[in-house]
Amino acid sequence: MGPFTLSFLFSFFLLSASSSEGGSIGINYGRVANNLPSASTVVQLLKTNGVTQVKLYDTDPTVLKSLAGSRIKVTVALPNEILSATAARASFAASWVQRNVAAFYPSTQIQAIAVGNEVFVNPKNLTSYLLPAMTNVQAALVKLNLDKAIKVSSPIALTALQSSYPPSAGAFRSDLAQPVMKPMLDFLRQTGSYLMVNAYPFFAYEANANDISLDYALFRPNAGVVDPGSGLKYYSLLDAQIDAVAYAMSALNYNDVHIVISETGWPSKGDATETGANANNAAAYNGNLIRRVLSGNCGTPKRPQDDIDVYLFALFNENQKPGPTSERNYGMFYPNQQKVYDVEFVLGSGASSGKGDMGWQEDGGRGGSNSNSTSNNKSNIGSGNVRSSSTGEMWCVANVMAGKEKLQKALDFACGEGGADCKAIQPGAGCFEPNTIEAHASYAFNSYYQKKGRGFWTCDFGGAAYVVNRPPKIGNCALPSTA
């Protein structure tokens, strides 16, 4: 790769990093397991992989002490089990904040407190305690002069919605909208906080695999879905889910409250009935989401200017979680710290194997594909890596969610200084139709990628492109797999 190419790609990376300044990737560190590494080892693992934000489900002192001085931003949790006590007594809340937050701050960079988790679906009916508990925790922070640095919120599940499809019909449940969500959103607005949302496209896809495109669920190129109510076009199921929440907030006149995706992920393994639960799809979902957020393309159709922070679920496979097999296989790492599949947490770092490919392959996610892999790549996945198809063929295609401006800039480079063969997409040539920026960019990106030996950096363009392992066809034009 020549000096100009490196310079262009580096500047493109800087552009992407600056444009996504408000959007970031974090990870949920759950510990429902009996075989996890020590907290100090976990902190080193986070730092080695470039993870700068972590969300906990408690305030374990050993974990918080291990995070001290790491510069990793931390969200801690006040468990559901003590919501009632926190709501009933301001003194209890003050004592909890002093012991579990103030005692570790600022050497441990605690930035938020999640008061409860998915409280509305808790069988013990804790809903009435939520807002009083949040209010008491906020008051404790104010007394300690920590309220500007540490925000208070509470993660909600999508079950808080009465309707979510189409997104423009999004509305909170009638039992929650006025009595709970409206005052909670008002609290978040007044304190400068944000709404935490746990969103899992996997659940929607797994329950409706005959109706929902897997490409739509995994951020891969797809025809898109038009919302008949708003006229907006969606290329991502996660976008549709988050916008359903945004529309529900709009119905209560809280358009200005920011949304943070406090949990999202895809399982690498599942029961036979859990369609799509495999390592290939998990790698595609998490890898494409990371790339999208870090390249500055994380706004949704309803909120295109918003940079959404995302916390992936989860850091480890947790072997003591109850429920179906998928529940124990959301981790991106095995307890031995090996990756379940190769996905990077920073833009443009390459696959961890050092072999220069994207480190994950596409998978249809249907039929008998719920195991970790096919027989062709089973041994690779067992070692924590998901590799390309046995034929070795790979193509580079445009990421439609990057937006036309970024695609055009990358296309101009590829066909100009980059030296891609773009004769076929000129007017009258064989691949000119369809005459769209996305189609032309895919042809040019693939030509550049093949000419440059399929190196990782040669199919990135600041998040405007990515590698696929199935032969892409655009109109009547098939993209070549060789230079």
Coordinates of C-alpha atoms in Angstrom, one line a residue, residues 140-452:
A140 CA -27.6 11.8 47.5
L141 CA -25.4 12.7 44.6
V142 CA -26.4 16.3 44.9
K143 CA -25.4 16.4 48.5
L144 CA -22.0 15.0 47.6
N145 CA -21.7 17.4 44.7
L146 CA -21.4 14.5 42.3
D147 CA -24.6 15.0 40.3
K148 CA -22.9 16.7 37.4
A149 CA -20.4 13.9 36.9
I150 CA -22.6 10.9 37.6
K151 CA -26.0 10.5 36.0
V152 CA -29.0 8.4 37.2
S153 CA -31.1 6.3 34.9
S154 CA -32.8 2.9 34.7
P155 CA -32.7 0.4 31.8
I156 CA -36.1 -0.5 30.3
A157 CA -36.9 -3.5 28.1
L158 CA -38.9 -3.2 24.9
T159 CA -41.8 -4.9 26.7
A160 CA -42.5 -1.4 28.1
L161 CA -44.0 -0.6 24.7
Q162 CA -47.6 -1.3 24.0
S163 CA -46.9 -1.2 20.2
S164 CA -43.6 -1.1 18.4
Y165 CA -44.5 -1.8 14.7
P166 CA -44.3 0.2 12.6
P167 CA -41.8 2.4 14.6
S168 CA -44.0 5.5 14.1
A169 CA -46.7 3.7 16.1
G170 CA -44.4 3.2 19.1
A171 CA -46.2 3.8 22.3
F172 CA -45.7 3.0 26.0
R173 CA -48.1 0.6 27.7
S174 CA -51.1 2.4 29.1
D175 CA -50.3 1.3 32.6
L176 CA -46.8 2.9 32.3
A177 CA -47.1 5.9 30.0
Q178 CA -48.6 8.6 32.3
P179 CA -48.0 7.1 35.8
V180 CA -44.4 6.0 35.3
M181 CA -42.7 6.9 32.0
K182 CA -43.8 10.6 31.9
P183 CA -42.4 11.4 35.4
M184 CA -39.4 9.3 34.7
L185 CA -38.6 11.1 31.5
D186 CA -39.2 14.4 33.2
F187 CA -36.7 13.4 35.8
L188 CA -34.1 12.5 33.1
R189 CA -34.7 15.8 31.4
Q190 CA -34.3 17.8 34.6
T191 CA -31.1 16.0 35.6
G192 CA -29.5 16.0 32.1
S193 CA -29.6 12.2 32.1
Y194 CA -30.7 9.8 29.4
L195 CA -33.0 6.8 28.9
M196 CA -31.4 3.4 29.0
V197 CA -32.9 0.9 26.6
N198 CA -32.2 -2.9 26.4
A199 CA -32.9 -3.9 22.8
Y200 CA -32.3 -7.3 21.2
P201 CA -33.1 -7.8 17.5
F202 CA -32.3 -11.4 18.0
F203 CA -35.5 -12.0 19.9
A204 CA -37.6 -10.4 17.2
Y205 CA -35.8 -12.4 14.4
E206 CA -35.9 -15.7 16.3
A207 CA -39.7 -15.4 16.8
N208 CA -40.4 -14.2 13.3
A209 CA -37.7 -15.7 11.1
N210 CA -40.1 -16.3 8.2
D211 CA -41.1 -12.6 8.1
I212 CA -37.9 -10.7 9.1
S213 CA -34.8 -10.7 6.9
L214 CA -31.7 -11.9 8.5
D215 CA -29.7 -9.2 6.6
Y216 CA -32.1 -6.6 8.1
A217 CA -31.3 -7.9 11.6
L218 CA -27.5 -8.1 11.1
F219 CA -26.9 -4.7 9.5
R220 CA -26.1 -6.2 6.2
P221 CA -27.2 -4.7 2.8
N222 CA -30.9 -5.2 2.3
A223 CA -33.9 -3.7 0.5
G224 CA -35.0 -1.8 3.6
V225 CA -38.5 -1.5 5.2
V226 CA -40.6 1.6 4.8
D227 CA -42.6 2.8 7.8
P228 CA -46.0 3.6 6.3
G229 CA -46.8 6.1 9.0
S230 CA -43.7 8.2 8.7
G231 CA -42.4 7.4 5.2
L232 CA -39.0 6.7 6.7
K233 CA -37.0 3.8 5.4
Y234 CA -35.2 1.4 7.8
Y235 CA -32.3 -0.8 6.9
S236 CA -31.8 -2.1 10.4
L237 CA -34.1 -3.8 12.9
L238 CA -32.2 -2.2 15.8
D239 CA -32.9 1.2 14.3
A240 CA -36.6 0.3 14.1
Q241 CA -36.7 -0.9 17.7
I242 CA -34.9 2.2 19.0
D243 CA -37.1 4.5 17.0
A244 CA -40.2 2.8 18.3
V245 CA -39.0 4.0 21.8
A246 CA -38.3 7.4 20.4
Y247 CA -41.8 7.7 19.0
A248 CA -43.2 6.6 22.3
M249 CA -41.2 9.4 24.0
S250 CA -42.4 11.9 21.4
A251 CA -46.0 11.0 22.2
L252 CA -45.2 12.2 25.8
N253 CA -43.3 15.3 24.4
Y254 CA -39.8 14.2 25.4
N255 CA -38.0 14.4 22.1
D256 CA -35.0 16.0 23.8
V257 CA -34.1 13.1 26.1
H258 CA -31.2 11.1 24.8
I259 CA -31.3 7.3 24.4
V260 CA -28.5 5.0 25.4
I261 CA -28.6 1.3 24.3
S262 CA -27.7 -0.2 27.6
E263 CA -27.8 -3.8 26.3
T264 CA -27.8 -5.4 22.9
G265 CA -26.2 -8.5 21.5
W266 CA -26.6 -11.8 19.7
P267 CA -25.9 -15.3 21.0
S268 CA -23.2 -17.5 19.5
K269 CA -25.0 -20.7 20.4
G270 CA -28.6 -21.8 21.0
D271 CA -31.0 -24.6 21.3
A272 CA -32.3 -26.2 18.1
T273 CA -35.4 -24.1 18.2
E274 CA -33.5 -20.8 18.6
T275 CA -33.2 -19.9 14.9
G276 CA -30.1 -17.8 14.0
A277 CA -28.2 -18.4 17.3
N278 CA -24.7 -19.1 16.1
A279 CA -21.2 -17.6 16.1
N280 CA -21.3 -16.4 12.5
N281 CA -24.4 -14.3 13.1
A282 CA -23.2 -13.1 16.5
A283 CA -20.0 -11.9 14.9
A284 CA -21.8 -10.2 12.0
Y285 CA -24.3 -8.4 14.4
N286 CA -21.7 -7.2 16.9
G287 CA -19.0 -6.5 14.3
N288 CA -21.3 -4.5 12.0
L289 CA -22.7 -2.6 15.0
I290 CA -19.3 -1.7 16.3
R291 CA -18.1 -0.5 12.9
R292 CA -21.3 1.5 12.4
V293 CA -21.1 3.3 15.8
L294 CA -17.3 4.0 15.6
S295 CA -17.5 5.3 12.0
G296 CA -20.1 7.9 13.0
N297 CA -23.2 6.3 11.4
C298 CA -25.2 5.6 14.5
G299 CA -28.1 8.0 14.1
T300 CA -31.6 6.5 13.4
P301 CA -34.0 7.5 10.7
K302 CA -36.1 9.5 13.3
R303 CA -33.0 10.9 15.1
P304 CA -30.4 11.0 12.4
Q305 CA -28.1 13.5 14.2
D306 CA -28.0 11.5 17.5
D307 CA -24.8 9.6 18.3
I308 CA -26.0 6.7 20.4
D309 CA -23.8 5.0 23.0
V310 CA -24.1 1.3 22.8
Y311 CA -23.2 -1.3 25.5
L312 CA -22.8 -4.8 24.0
F313 CA -24.0 -7.8 25.9
A314 CA -21.9 -9.4 27.1
L315 CA -18.2 -9.6 27.9
F316 CA -18.2 -13.3 28.9
N317 CA -20.3 -16.4 28.4
E318 CA -21.9 -16.9 31.8
N319 CA -22.3 -20.6 32.6
Q320 CA -24.7 -20.2 35.5
K321 CA -27.4 -18.1 33.8
P322 CA -30.8 -19.9 33.7
G323 CA -32.9 -20.4 30.7
P324 CA -32.3 -21.6 27.1
T325 CA -28.8 -22.3 25.8
S326 CA -28.5 -18.8 24.2
E327 CA -28.6 -17.2 27.7
R328 CA -25.2 -18.7 28.5
N329 CA -23.7 -17.8 25.1
Y330 CA -24.0 -14.0 24.6
G331 CA -20.3 -13.5 25.6
M332 CA -17.7 -12.2 23.2
F333 CA -15.0 -13.9 25.2
Y334 CA -14.7 -17.4 26.8
P335 CA -13.7 -17.4 30.5
N336 CA -10.2 -18.3 29.3
Q337 CA -10.1 -14.8 27.6
Q338 CA -10.1 -16.2 24.1
K339 CA -12.5 -14.6 21.7
V340 CA -15.6 -16.5 20.8
Y341 CA -15.3 -14.9 17.3
D342 CA -13.0 -12.2 16.0
V343 CA -14.6 -8.8 16.3
E344 CA -12.6 -5.7 17.2
F345 CA -13.6 -2.9 19.6
V346 CA -11.7 -0.2 17.8
L347 CA -12.0 0.9 14.2
G348 CA -9.5 -0.4 11.7
S349 CA -7.4 -2.6 14.0
G350 CA -7.7 -5.7 11.9
A351 CA -8.6 -9.2 13.0
S352 CA -6.9 -10.4 16.1
S353 CA -5.4 -13.3 14.2
G354 CA -3.2 -10.9 12.3
K355 CA -4.1 -12.6 9.0
G356 CA -5.6 -9.4 7.6
D357 CA -9.2 -10.5 7.0
M358 CA -12.4 -9.3 8.6
G359 CA -12.4 -12.3 10.9
W360 CA -16.1 -13.3 10.5
Q361 CA -18.2 -14.9 7.8
E362 CA -21.8 -14.5 6.8
D363 CA -24.4 -17.2 7.7
G364 CA -28.0 -17.8 6.7
G365 CA -29.0 -18.5 10.3
R366 CA -31.8 -21.0 9.3
G367 CA -32.4 -24.7 9.3
G368 CA -29.8 -26.7 11.1
S369 CA -27.3 -23.7 11.5
N370 CA -27.9 -23.1 15.2
S371 CA -24.7 -24.8 16.2
N372 CA -21.6 -22.7 16.3
S373 CA -20.6 -23.5 12.7
T374 CA -20.7 -25.8 9.8
S375 CA -18.2 -28.7 9.6
N376 CA -15.9 -26.6 7.4
N377 CA -15.0 -24.2 10.1
K378 CA -15.9 -25.9 13.4
S379 CA -12.3 -26.2 14.6
N380 CA -11.7 -22.5 14.0
I381 CA -14.7 -21.4 16.0
G382 CA -13.7 -23.7 18.8
S383 CA -10.5 -21.7 19.2
G384 CA -12.4 -18.4 19.3
N385 CA -12.2 -17.4 15.6
V386 CA -14.7 -17.5 12.8
R387 CA -13.0 -17.5 9.4
S388 CA -14.0 -17.0 5.8
S389 CA -15.5 -19.7 3.6
S390 CA -13.6 -22.7 2.5
T391 CA -13.3 -21.3 -1.1
G392 CA -11.4 -18.3 0.3
E393 CA -13.5 -15.9 -1.9
M394 CA -14.4 -12.5 -0.4
W395 CA -15.9 -9.3 -1.7
C396 CA -16.0 -5.7 -0.5
V397 CA -19.4 -4.0 -0.6
A398 CA -20.8 -0.6 0.3
N399 CA -22.3 0.0 3.7
V400 CA -25.6 1.7 2.8
M401 CA -25.9 3.1 6.4
A402 CA -22.8 5.2 5.9
G403 CA -24.8 7.7 4.0
K404 CA -24.4 9.1 0.5
E405 CA -21.9 11.8 1.4
K406 CA -19.4 9.3 2.9
L407 CA -20.0 6.8 0.1
Q408 CA -19.4 9.5 -2.5
K409 CA -16.1 10.6 -0.9
A410 CA -14.9 7.0 -0.7
L411 CA -16.0 6.3 -4.3
D412 CA -14.1 9.3 -5.6
F413 CA -11.0 8.1 -3.9
A414 CA -11.3 4.5 -5.0
C415 CA -11.9 5.5 -8.7
G416 CA -9.2 8.2 -8.5
E417 CA -6.1 8.1 -6.5
G418 CA -7.0 4.6 -5.3
G419 CA -6.6 3.1 -8.8
A420 CA -9.8 1.0 -8.8
D421 CA -11.0 -0.2 -12.2
C422 CA -14.2 1.8 -12.6
K423 CA -14.7 1.6 -16.3
A424 CA -17.6 -0.8 -15.9
I425 CA -19.6 1.7 -14.0
Q426 CA -19.3 4.5 -16.5
P427 CA -22.4 5.6 -18.5
G428 CA -23.3 2.9 -21.1
A429 CA -20.9 0.3 -19.5
G430 CA -22.1 -3.1 -18.3
C431 CA -22.3 -2.3 -14.6
F432 CA -23.6 1.3 -14.9
E433 CA -27.1 0.1 -14.0
P434 CA -28.4 0.4 -11.4
N435 CA -27.3 4.0 -11.4
T436 CA -27.0 4.5 -7.6
I437 CA -24.2 5.6 -5.4
E438 CA -24.5 2.4 -3.4
A439 CA -24.2 0.1 -6.4
H440 CA -21.3 2.1 -8.0
A441 CA -19.5 2.3 -4.6
S442 CA -19.8 -1.5 -4.1
Y443 CA -18.2 -2.1 -7.6
A444 CA -15.4 0.4 -7.0
F445 CA -14.7 -0.7 -3.4
N446 CA -14.5 -4.3 -4.5
S447 CA -12.1 -3.5 -7.3
Y448 CA -9.8 -1.6 -4.9
Y449 CA -10.1 -4.4 -2.4
Q450 CA -9.1 -7.1 -4.8
K451 CA -6.3 -5.1 -6.4
K452 CA -4.8 -4.4 -2.9

